[in-house]
Short mmCIF file of C-alpha atoms in Angstrom, two decimals:
data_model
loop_
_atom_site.label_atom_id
_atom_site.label_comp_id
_atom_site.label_asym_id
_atom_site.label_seq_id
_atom_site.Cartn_x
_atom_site.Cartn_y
_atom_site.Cartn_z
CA UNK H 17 -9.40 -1.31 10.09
CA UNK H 18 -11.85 -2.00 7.03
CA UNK H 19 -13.74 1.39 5.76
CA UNK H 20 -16.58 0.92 3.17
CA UNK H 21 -17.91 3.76 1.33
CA UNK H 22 -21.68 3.18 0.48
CA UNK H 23 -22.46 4.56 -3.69
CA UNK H 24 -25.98 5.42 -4.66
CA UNK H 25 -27.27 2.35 -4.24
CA UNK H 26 -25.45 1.45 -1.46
CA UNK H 27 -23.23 -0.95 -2.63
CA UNK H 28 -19.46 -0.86 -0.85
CA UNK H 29 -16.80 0.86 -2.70
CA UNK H 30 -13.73 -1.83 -2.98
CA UNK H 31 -12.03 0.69 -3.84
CA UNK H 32 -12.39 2.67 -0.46
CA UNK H 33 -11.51 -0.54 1.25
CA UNK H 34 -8.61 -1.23 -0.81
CA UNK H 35 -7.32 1.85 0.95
CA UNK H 36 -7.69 0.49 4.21
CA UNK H 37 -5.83 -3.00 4.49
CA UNK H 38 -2.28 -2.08 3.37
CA UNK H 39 0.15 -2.20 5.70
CA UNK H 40 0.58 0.97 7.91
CA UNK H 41 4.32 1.18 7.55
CA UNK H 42 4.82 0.40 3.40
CA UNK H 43 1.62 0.19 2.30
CA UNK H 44 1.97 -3.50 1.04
CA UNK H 45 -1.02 -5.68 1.11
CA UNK H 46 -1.98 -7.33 3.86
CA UNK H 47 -0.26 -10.47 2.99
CA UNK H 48 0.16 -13.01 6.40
CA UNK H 49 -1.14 -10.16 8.12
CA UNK H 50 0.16 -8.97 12.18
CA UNK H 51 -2.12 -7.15 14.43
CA UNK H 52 -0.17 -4.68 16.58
CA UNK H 53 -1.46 -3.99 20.59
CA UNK H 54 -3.10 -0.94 18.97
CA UNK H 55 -5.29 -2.22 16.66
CA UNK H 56 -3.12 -1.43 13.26
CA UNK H 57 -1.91 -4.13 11.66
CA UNK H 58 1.58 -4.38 9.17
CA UNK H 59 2.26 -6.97 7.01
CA UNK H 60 5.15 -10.03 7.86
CA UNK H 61 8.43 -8.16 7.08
CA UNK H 62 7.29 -4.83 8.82
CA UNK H 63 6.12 -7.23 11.54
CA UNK H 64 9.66 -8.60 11.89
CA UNK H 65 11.47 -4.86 11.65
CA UNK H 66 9.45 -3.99 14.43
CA UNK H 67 10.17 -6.93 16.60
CA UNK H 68 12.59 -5.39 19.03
CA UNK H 69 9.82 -2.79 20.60
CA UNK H 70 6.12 -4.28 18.74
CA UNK H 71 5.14 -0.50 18.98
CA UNK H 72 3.09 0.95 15.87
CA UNK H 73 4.66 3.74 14.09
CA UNK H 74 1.81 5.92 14.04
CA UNK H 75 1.49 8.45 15.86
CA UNK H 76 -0.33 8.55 19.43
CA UNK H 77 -0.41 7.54 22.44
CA UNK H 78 -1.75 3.71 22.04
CA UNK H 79 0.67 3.09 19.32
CA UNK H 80 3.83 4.43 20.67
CA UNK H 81 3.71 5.84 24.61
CA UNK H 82 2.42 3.24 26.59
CA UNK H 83 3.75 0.49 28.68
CA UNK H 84 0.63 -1.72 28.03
CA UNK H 85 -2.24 -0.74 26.35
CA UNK H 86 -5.25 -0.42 27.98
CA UNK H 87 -8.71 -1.56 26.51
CA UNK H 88 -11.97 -2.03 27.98
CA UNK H 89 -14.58 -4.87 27.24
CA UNK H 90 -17.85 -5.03 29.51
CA UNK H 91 -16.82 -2.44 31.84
CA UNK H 92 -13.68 -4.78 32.80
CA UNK H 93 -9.99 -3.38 32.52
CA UNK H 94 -7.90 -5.06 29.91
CA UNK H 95 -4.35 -5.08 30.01
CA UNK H 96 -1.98 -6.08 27.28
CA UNK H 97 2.11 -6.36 27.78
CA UNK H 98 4.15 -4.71 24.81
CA UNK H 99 6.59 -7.32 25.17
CA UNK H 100 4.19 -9.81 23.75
CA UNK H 101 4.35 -10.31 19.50
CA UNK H 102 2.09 -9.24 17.12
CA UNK H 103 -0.80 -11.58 16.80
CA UNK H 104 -1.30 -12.80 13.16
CA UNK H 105 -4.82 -11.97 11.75
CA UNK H 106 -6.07 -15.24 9.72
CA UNK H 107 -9.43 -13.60 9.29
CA UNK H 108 -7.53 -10.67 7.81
CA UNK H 109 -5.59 -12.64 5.41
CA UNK H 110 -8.52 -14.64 4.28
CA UNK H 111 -10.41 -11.27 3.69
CA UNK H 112 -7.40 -10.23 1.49
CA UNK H 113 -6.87 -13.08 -0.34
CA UNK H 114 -10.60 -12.99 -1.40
CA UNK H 115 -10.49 -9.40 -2.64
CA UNK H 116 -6.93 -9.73 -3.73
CA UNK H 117 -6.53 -12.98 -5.63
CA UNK H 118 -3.31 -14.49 -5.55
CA UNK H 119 -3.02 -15.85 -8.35
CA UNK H 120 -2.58 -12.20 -9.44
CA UNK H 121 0.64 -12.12 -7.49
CA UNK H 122 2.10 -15.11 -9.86
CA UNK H 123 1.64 -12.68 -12.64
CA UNK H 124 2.99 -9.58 -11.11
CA UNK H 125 6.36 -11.64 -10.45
CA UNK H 126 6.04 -12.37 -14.03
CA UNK H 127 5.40 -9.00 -14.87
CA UNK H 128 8.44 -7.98 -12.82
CA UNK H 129 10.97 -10.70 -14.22
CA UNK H 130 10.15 -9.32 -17.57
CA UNK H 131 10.81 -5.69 -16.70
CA UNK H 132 13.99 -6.17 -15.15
CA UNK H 133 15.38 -8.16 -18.44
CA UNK H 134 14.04 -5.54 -20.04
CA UNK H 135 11.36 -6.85 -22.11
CA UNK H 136 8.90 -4.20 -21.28
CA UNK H 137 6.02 -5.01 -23.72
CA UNK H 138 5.65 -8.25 -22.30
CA UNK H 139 5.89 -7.00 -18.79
CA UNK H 140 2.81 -4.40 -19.61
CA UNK H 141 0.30 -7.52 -20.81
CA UNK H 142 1.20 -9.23 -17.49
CA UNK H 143 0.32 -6.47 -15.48
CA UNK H 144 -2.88 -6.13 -17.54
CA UNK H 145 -3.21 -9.76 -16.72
CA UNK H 146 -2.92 -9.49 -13.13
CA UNK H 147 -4.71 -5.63 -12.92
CA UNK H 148 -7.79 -7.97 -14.73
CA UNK H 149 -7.61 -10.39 -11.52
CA UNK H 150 -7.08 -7.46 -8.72
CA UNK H 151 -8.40 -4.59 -9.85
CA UNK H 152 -7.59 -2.50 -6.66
CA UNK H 153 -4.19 -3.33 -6.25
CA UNK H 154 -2.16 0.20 -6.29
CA UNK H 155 0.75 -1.58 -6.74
CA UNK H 156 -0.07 -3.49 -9.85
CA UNK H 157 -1.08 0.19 -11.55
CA UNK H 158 1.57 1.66 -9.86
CA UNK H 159 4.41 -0.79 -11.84
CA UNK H 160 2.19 -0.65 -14.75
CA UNK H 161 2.54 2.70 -14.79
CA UNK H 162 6.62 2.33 -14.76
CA UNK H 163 6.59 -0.37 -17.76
CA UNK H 164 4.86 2.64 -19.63
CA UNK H 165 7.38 4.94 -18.60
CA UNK H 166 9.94 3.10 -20.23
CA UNK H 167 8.09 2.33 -23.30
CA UNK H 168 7.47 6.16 -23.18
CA UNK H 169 4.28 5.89 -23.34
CA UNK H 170 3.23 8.88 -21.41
CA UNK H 171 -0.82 9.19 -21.50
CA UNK H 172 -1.27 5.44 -20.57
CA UNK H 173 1.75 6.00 -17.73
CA UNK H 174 -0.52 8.91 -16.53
CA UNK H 175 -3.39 7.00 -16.65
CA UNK H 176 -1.83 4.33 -14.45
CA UNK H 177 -0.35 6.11 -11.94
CA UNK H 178 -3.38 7.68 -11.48
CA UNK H 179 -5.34 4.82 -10.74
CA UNK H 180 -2.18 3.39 -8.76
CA UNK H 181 -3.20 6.97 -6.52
CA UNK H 182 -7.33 6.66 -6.74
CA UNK H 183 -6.15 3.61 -4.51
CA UNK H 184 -3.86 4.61 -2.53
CA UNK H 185 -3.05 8.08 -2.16
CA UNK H 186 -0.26 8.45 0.30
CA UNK H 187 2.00 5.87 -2.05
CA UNK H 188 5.13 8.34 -2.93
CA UNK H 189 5.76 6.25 -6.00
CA UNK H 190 2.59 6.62 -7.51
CA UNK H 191 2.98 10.45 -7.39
CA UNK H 192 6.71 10.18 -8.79
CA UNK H 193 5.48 8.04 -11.50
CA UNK H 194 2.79 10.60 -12.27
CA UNK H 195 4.97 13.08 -12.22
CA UNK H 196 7.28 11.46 -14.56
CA UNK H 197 4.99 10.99 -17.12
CA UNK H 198 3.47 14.45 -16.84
CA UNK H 199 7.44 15.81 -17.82
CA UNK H 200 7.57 13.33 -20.36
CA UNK H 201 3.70 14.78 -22.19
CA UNK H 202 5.76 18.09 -22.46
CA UNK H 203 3.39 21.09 -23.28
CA UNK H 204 1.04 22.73 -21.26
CA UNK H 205 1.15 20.44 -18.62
CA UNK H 206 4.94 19.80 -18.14
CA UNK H 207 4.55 22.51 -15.51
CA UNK H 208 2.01 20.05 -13.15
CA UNK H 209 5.23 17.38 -12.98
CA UNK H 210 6.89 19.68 -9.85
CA UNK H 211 3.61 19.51 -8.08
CA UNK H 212 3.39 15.85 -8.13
CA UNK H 213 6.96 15.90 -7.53
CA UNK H 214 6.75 17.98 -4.68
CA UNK H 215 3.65 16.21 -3.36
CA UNK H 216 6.00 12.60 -3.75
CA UNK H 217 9.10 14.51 -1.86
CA UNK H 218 6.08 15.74 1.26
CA UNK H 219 4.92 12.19 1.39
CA UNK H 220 8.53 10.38 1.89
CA UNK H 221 9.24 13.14 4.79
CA UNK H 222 5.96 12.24 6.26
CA UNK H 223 6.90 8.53 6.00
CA UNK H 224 10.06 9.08 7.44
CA UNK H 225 8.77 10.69 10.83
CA UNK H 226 5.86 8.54 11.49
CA UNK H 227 8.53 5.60 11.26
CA UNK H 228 11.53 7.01 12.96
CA UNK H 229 13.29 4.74 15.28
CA UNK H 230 11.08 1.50 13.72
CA UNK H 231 13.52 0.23 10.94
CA UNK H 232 11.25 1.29 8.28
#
């Protein structure tokens, strides 16, 4: 589940894991995390759209083909019923919460409430705020990067949405964001806004047939 990347002197990237422990489905953190049969885990609302089957939406064949996944410890057969619920992962959520602060979370709500009433300057130094508590959360770069949109700030909403997709690549807003603010520079690189567009647009699709059939 966790992936570390080792630097030159072999510390872990947090970055690389940061990657690793969103939800497969929506790419959420790993708040009050499930673990599926297959090994995936989803965070608590995925969890409960997936409730009537409990099969992973990725693809192959332990996440969506079998009856009961099969799993061998010591040589011995392991068998484990689909109709049984996803398992919630404590360890998981206290690795999370360590990495992730949540007090960062109170100010991202902040942040939020302030953007939707439209006070958008405010909004931005609560994201900083929470970005200077969790770091690697895409999703606090990610809505940073649509406060500056608004404010029409275009090289910091670049900026942000590019650290939103240093995260978290496969995030469709993160690329929409980017592309927005690449259209808004104008210039010579107006032109790289369909790209990012286009790359948003391929990763939706994508999204859309891994969870097909699993209320996503």
């Amino acid at each position: 589940l966790v992936a570390a990347r080792a630097d030159g002197d072999g510390a872990a990237s947090i970055s690389t894991l940061s990657i690793r422990i969103g939800c497969v489905v929506c790419f959420a953190l790993l708040r009050k995390a499930k673990t599926l049969h297959c090994g995936h885990s989803v965070c608590a609302a995925c969890a409960t759209k997936l409730a009537a089957t409990n099969l992973c939406p990725l693809p192959g064949p332990a996440c969506r083909s079998l009856d009961k996944l099969v799993m061998f410890d010591s040589g011995k057969r392991l068998e484990y019923p689909r109709d049984v619920p996803p398992a919630s992962n404590l360890l998981l959520e206290k690795f999370v919460d360590k990495l992730f602060p949540r007090e960062a979370d109170a100010e991202k709500d902040q942040a939020n409430t302030l953007l939707k009433a439209g006070k958008v300057m405010e909004a931005v130094a609560a994201y900083d705020r929470a970005i200077a508590l969790s770091p690697d959360s895409h999703t606090l770069h990610g809505n940073r990067a649509q406060a500056l949109l608004q404010l029409q700030d275009w090289p910091r909403a670049l900026e942000a949405a590019d650290a939103s997709i240093a995260l978290v690549p496969r995030w469709p807003k993160a690329h929409f964001r980017r592309g927005a603010a690449l259209e808004g520079l104008g210039g010579p690189r107006a032109q790289e806004c369909l790209a990012a567009f286009a790359v948003c647009l391929a990763l939706i699709e994508s999204h859309r047939a891994r969870t097909v059939g699993f209320g996503a």
